[in-house]
Short mmCIF file of C-alpha atoms and ligand atoms in Angstrom, two decimals:
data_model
loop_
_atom_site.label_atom_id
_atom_site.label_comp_id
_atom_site.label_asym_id
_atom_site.label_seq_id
_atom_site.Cartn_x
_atom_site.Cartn_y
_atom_site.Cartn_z
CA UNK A 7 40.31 -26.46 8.44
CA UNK A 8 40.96 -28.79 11.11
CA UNK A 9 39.23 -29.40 14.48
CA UNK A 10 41.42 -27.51 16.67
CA UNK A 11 40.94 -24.15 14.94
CA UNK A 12 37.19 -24.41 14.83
CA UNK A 13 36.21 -22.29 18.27
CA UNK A 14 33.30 -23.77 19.87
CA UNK A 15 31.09 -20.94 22.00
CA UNK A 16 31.47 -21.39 25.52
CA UNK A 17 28.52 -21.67 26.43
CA UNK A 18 27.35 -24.45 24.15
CA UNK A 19 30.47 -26.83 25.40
CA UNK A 20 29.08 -26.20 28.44
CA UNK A 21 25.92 -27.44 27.99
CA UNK A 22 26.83 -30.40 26.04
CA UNK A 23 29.27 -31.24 29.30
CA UNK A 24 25.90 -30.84 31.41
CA UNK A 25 23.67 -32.62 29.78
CA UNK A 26 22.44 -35.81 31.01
CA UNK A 27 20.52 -37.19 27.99
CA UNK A 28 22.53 -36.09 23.99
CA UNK A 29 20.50 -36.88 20.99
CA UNK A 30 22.11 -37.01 17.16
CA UNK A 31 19.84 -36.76 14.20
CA UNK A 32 22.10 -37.35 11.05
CA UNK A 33 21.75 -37.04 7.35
CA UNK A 34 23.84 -37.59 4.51
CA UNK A 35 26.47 -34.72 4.84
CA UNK A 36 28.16 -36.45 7.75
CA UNK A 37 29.22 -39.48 5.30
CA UNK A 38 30.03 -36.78 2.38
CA UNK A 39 33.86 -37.20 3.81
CA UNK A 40 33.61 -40.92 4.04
CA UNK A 41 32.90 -40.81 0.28
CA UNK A 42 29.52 -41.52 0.46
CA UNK A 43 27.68 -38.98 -2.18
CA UNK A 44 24.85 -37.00 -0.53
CA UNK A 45 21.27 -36.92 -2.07
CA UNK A 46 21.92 -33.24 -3.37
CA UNK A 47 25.61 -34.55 -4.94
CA UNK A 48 24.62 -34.84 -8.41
CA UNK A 49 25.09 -38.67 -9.63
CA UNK A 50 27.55 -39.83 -11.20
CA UNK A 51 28.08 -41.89 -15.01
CA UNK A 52 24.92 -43.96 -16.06
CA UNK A 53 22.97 -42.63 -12.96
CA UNK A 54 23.64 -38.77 -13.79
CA UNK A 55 20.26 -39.34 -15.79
CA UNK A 56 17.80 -39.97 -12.40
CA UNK A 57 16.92 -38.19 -9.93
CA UNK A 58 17.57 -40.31 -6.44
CA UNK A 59 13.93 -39.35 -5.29
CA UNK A 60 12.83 -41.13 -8.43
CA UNK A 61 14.22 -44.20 -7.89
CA UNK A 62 13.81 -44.30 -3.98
CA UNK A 63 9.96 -45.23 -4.45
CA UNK A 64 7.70 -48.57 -4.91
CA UNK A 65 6.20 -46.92 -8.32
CA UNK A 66 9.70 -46.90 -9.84
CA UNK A 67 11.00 -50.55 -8.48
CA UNK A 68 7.62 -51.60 -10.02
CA UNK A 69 8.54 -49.65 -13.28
CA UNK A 70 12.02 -51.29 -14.00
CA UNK A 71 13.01 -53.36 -10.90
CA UNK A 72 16.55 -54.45 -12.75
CA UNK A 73 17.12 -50.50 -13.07
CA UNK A 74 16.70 -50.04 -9.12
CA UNK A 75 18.34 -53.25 -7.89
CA UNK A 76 20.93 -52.22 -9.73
CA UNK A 77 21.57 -48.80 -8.28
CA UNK A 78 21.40 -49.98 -4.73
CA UNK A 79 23.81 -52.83 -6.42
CA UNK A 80 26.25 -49.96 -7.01
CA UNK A 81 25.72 -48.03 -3.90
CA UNK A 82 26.22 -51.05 -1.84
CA UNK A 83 29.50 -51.54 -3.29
CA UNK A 84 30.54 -48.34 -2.90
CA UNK A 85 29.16 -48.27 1.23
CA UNK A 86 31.21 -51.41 1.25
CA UNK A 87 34.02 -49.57 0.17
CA UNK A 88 34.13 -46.65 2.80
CA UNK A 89 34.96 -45.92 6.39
CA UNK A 90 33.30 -44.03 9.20
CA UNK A 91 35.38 -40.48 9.35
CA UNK A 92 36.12 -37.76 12.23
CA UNK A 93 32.55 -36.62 12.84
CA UNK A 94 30.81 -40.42 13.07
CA UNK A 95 33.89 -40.89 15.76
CA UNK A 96 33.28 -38.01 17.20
CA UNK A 97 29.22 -38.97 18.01
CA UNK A 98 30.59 -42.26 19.14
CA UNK A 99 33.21 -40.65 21.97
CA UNK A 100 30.14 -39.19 22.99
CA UNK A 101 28.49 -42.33 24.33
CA UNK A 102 31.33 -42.26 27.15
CA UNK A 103 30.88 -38.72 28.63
CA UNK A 104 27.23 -38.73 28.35
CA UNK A 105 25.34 -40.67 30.11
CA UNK A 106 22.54 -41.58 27.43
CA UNK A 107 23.49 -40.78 23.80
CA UNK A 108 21.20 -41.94 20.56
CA UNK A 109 21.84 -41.46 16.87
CA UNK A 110 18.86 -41.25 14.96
CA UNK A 111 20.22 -41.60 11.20
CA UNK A 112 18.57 -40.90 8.10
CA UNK A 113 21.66 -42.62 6.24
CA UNK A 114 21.56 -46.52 4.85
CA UNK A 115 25.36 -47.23 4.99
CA UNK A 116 25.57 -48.48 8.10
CA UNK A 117 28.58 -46.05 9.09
CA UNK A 118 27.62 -44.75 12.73
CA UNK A 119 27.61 -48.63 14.35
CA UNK A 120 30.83 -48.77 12.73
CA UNK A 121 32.37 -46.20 14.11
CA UNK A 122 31.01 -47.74 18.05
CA UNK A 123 27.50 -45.85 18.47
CA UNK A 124 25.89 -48.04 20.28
CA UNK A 125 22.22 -46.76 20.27
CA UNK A 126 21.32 -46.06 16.65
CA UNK A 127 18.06 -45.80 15.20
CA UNK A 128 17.86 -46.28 11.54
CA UNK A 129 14.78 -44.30 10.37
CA UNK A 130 15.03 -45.41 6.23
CA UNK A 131 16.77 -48.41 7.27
CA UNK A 132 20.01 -49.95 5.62
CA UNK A 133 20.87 -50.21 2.46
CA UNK A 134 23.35 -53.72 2.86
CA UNK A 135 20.47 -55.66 4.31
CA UNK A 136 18.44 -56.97 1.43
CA UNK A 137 14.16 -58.11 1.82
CA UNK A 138 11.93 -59.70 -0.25
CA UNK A 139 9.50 -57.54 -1.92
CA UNK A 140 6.75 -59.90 -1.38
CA UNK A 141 6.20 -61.43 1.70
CA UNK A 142 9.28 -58.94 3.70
CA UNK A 143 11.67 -61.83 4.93
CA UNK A 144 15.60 -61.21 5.30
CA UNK A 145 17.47 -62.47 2.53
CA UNK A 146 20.34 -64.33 4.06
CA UNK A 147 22.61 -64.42 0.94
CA UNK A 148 21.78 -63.08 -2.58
CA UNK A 149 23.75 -62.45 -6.23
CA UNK A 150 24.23 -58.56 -6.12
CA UNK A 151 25.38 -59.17 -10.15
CA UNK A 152 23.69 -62.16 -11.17
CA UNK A 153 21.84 -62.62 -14.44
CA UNK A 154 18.58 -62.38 -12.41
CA UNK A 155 18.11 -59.09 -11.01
CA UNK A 156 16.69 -58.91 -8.73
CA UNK A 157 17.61 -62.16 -7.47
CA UNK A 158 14.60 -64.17 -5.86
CA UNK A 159 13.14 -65.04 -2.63
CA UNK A 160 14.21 -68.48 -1.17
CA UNK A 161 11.06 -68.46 0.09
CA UNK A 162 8.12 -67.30 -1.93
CA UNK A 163 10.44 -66.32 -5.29
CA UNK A 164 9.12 -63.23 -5.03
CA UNK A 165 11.78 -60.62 -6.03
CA UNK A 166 14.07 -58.93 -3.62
CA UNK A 167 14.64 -55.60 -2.63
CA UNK A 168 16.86 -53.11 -0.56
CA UNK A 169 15.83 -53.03 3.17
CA UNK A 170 15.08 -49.41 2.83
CA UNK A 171 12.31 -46.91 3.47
CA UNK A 172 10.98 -45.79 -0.31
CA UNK A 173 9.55 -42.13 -0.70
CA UNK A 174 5.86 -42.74 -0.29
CA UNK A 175 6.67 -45.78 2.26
CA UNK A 176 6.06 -45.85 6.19
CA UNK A 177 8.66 -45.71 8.60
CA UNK A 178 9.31 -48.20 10.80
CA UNK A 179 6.72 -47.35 13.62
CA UNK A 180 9.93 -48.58 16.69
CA UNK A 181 12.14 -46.26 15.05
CA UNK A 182 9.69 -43.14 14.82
CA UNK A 183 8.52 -44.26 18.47
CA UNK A 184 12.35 -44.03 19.82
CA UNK A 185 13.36 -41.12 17.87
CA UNK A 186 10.71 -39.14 19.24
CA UNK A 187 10.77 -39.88 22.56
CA UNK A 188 14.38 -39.43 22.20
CA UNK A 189 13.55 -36.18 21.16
CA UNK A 190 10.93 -35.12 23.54
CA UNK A 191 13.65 -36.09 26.50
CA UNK A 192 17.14 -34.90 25.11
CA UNK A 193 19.05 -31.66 26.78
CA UNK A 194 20.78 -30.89 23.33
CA UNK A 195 19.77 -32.47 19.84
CA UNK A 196 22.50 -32.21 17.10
CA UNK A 197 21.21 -31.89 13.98
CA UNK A 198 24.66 -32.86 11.60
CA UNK A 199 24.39 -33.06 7.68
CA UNK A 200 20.99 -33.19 6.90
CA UNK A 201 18.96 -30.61 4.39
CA UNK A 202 15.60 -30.82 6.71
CA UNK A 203 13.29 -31.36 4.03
CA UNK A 204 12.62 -34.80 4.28
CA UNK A 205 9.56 -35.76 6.34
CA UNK A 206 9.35 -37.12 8.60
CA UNK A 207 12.61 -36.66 10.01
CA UNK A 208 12.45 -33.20 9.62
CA UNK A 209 9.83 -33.02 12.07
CA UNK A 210 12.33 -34.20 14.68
CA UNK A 211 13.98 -30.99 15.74
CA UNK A 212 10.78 -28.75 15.68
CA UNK A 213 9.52 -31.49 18.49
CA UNK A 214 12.59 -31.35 20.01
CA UNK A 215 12.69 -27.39 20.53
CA UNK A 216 9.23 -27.79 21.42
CA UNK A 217 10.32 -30.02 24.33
CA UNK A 218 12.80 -27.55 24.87
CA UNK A 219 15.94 -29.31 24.15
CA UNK A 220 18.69 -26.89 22.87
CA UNK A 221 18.92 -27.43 19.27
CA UNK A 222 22.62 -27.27 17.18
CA UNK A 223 23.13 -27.42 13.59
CA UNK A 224 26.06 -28.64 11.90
CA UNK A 225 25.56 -28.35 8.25
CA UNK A 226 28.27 -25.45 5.81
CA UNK A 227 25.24 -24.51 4.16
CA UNK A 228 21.69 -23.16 5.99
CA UNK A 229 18.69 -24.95 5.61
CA UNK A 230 15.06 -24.62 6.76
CA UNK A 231 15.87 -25.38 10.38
CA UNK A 232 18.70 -22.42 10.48
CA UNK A 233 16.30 -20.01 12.06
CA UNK A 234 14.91 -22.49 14.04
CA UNK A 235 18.82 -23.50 15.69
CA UNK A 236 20.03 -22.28 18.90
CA UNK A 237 23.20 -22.97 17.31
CA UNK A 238 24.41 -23.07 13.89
CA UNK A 239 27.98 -24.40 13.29
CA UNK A 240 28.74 -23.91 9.77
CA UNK A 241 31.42 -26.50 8.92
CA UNK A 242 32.09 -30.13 7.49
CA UNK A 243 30.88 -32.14 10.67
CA UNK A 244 33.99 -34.39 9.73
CA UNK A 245 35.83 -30.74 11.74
CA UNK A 246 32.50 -29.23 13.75
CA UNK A 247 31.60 -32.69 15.67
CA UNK A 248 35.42 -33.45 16.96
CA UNK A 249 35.68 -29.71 18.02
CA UNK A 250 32.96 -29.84 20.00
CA UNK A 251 33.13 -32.96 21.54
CA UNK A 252 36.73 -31.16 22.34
CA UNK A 253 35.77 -28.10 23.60
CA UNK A 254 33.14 -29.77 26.19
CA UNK A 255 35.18 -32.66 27.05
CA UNK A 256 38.83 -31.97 26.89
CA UNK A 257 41.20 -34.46 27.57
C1 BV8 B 29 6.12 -41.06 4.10
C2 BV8 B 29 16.18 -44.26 2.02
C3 BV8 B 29 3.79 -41.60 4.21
C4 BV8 B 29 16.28 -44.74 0.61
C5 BV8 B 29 15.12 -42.05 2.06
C6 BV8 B 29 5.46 -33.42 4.44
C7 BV8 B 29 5.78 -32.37 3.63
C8 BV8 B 29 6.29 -32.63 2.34
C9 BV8 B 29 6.51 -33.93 1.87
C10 BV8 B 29 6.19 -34.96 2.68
C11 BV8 B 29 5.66 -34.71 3.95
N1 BV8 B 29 5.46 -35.92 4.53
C12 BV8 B 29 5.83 -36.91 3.67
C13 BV8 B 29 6.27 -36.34 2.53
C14 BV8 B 29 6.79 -37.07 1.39
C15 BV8 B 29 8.27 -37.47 1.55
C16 BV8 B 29 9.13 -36.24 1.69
O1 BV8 B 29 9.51 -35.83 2.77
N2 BV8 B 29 9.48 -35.68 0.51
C17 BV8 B 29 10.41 -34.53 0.51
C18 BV8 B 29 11.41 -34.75 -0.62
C19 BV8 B 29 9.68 -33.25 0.37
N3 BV8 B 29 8.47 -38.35 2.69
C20 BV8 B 29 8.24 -39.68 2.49
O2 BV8 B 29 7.86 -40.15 1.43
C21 BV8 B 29 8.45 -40.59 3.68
N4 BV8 B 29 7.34 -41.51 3.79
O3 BV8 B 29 5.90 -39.89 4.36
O4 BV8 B 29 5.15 -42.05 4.07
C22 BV8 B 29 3.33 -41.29 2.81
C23 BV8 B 29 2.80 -42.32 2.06
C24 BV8 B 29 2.32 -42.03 0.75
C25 BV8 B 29 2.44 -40.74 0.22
C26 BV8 B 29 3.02 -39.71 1.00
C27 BV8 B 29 3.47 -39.97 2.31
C28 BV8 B 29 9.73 -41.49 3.48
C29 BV8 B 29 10.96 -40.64 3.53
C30 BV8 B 29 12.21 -41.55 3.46
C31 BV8 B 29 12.64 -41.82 2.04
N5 BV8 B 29 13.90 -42.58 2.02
N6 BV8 B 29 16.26 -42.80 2.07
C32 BV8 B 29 17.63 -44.50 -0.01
O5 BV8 B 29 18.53 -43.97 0.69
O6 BV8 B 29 17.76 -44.88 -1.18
S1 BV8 B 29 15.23 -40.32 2.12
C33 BV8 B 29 16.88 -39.98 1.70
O7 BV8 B 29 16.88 -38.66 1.26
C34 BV8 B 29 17.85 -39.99 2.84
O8 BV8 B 29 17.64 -41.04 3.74
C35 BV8 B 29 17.59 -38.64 3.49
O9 BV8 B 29 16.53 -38.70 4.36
C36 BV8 B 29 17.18 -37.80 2.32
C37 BV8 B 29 18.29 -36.92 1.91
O10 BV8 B 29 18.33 -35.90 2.84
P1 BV8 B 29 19.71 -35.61 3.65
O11 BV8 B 29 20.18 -36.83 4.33
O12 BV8 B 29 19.44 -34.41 4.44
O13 BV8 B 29 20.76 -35.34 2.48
P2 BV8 B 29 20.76 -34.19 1.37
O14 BV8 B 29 21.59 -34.72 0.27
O15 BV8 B 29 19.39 -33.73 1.09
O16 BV8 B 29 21.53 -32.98 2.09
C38 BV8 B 29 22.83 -33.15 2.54
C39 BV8 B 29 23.06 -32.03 3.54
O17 BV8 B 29 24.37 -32.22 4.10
C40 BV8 B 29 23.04 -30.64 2.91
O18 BV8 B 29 22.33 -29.76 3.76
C41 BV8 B 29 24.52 -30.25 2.84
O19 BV8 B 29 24.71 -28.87 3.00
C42 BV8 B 29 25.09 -31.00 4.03
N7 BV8 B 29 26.50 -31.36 3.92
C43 BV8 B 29 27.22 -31.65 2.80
N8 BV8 B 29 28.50 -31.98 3.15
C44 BV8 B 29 28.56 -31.93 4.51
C45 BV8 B 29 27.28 -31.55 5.00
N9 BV8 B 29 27.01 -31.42 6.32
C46 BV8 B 29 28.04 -31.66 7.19
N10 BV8 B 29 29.28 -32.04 6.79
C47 BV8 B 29 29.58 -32.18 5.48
N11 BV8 B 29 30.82 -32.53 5.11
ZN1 ZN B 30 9.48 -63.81 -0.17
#
């Protein structure tokens, strides 16, 4: 299936051409066609064991810290080893026919600046920027593979760790601030390859309809916002996000 025959209602390209303030809230699904598995993908060879959840949280880093470093290890090689596709373009070519656009991502590969977003708020931050456990500083450089894993901090040796946001861990309070008020101000809130179970991004479109912003789903499969959705678009967003950046600004 292919952007141009994926029909876009009317009335929905319409208001995306109207609308003076867009907002994007992504999930996983929208790298599936970068490469990137989602969190529902089952894993893959020594990691088809664990759950994700599992090893997204302080409790298991503190369990086996060499098992976790080394599973962001392998999913920053494999970020490193994709590109942005159709539908992170396609949220991109909106920042140039609308006059504020924000991406509020769930994802940690750093795809959406790639692809030229330029406001995007990284709620569980990003997964090829690397912290120290202990006392939080940036590591500049650090041995993805070395025989100490996870490396150390130049600082206070204590050990590193993905500059992520672990189940059971805070979000950063800017991001939650500018999602939401992104949110509570946007015309139309696209809600592209995300499961809405997570909290608390989840929570983002119900404030959004609340504010009443016209709410669109992209996902091929419902989920517990589907009755919630003015829209649904039921399609890889790779196809949906291209048509309907299209259908409400054609060439
Ligand atoms: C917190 C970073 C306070 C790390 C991630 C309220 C109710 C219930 C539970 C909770 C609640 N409030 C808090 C919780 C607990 C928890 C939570 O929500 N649990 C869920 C599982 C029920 N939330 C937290 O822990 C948050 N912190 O609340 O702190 C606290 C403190 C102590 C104790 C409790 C609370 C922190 C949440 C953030 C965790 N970090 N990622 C890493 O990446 O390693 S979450 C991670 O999983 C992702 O970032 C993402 O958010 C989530 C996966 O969801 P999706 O992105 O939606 O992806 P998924 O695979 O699920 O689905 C893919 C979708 O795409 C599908 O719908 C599919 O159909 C679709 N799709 C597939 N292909 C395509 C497509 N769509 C379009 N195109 C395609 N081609
Ligand atoms: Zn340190």
């Amino acid at each position: 299936m292919s952007a141009s025959d994926y029909s876009i209602p009317p009335d929905l390209a319409r208001a995306l051409r109207n609308a003076r303030t867009v907002a994007a809230l992504t999930g996983a699904g929208v790298s599936a066609e970068s490469g990137v598995p989602t969190f529902r993908d089952a894993q893959t060879g020594l990691w088809a064991q664990f759950d994700p959840c599992e090893l997204a949280t302080p409790s298991a880093f503190a369990r086996n810290p060499t098992l976790v470093w080394d599973w962001y290890a392998m999913r920053r090689a494999l970020v490193r080893g994709v590109a942005p596709n159709a539908g992170h373009y396609a949220l991109a070519a909106l920042d140039d026919h609308v006059p504020e656009c924000l991406v509020a991502t769930q994802n940690v590969d750093g795809l959406h600046q790639q692809a030229g977003s330029r406001w995007v708020i990284e709620l569980h931050g990003n997964i090829t920027r690397v912290k120290c456990a202990s006392c939080g500083r940036q590591a500049l450089a650090w041995d993805d593979a070395g025989p100490q894993r996870p490396p150390r901090c130049a600082y206070c040796s204590g050990p590193l760790r993905p500059d992520v946001v672990w189940f059971e861990e805070m979000l950063p309070d800017d991001a939650v601030a500018a999602a939401e008020r992104a949110v509570d101000t946007c015309d139309v809130l696209l809600v592209a390859g995300t499961s809405s179970e997570v909290y608390p991004a989840a929570e983002l479109p119900r404030r959004a309809l609340r504010s009443g912003a016209r709410v669109v789903e992209i996902n091929p499969l419902a989920t517990p916002l589907s009755e919630l959705a003015h829209d649904t678009l039921r399609g890889p967003s790779g196809v949906v996000l291209p048509a309907l950046v299209a259908a409400a600004f054609p060439a």
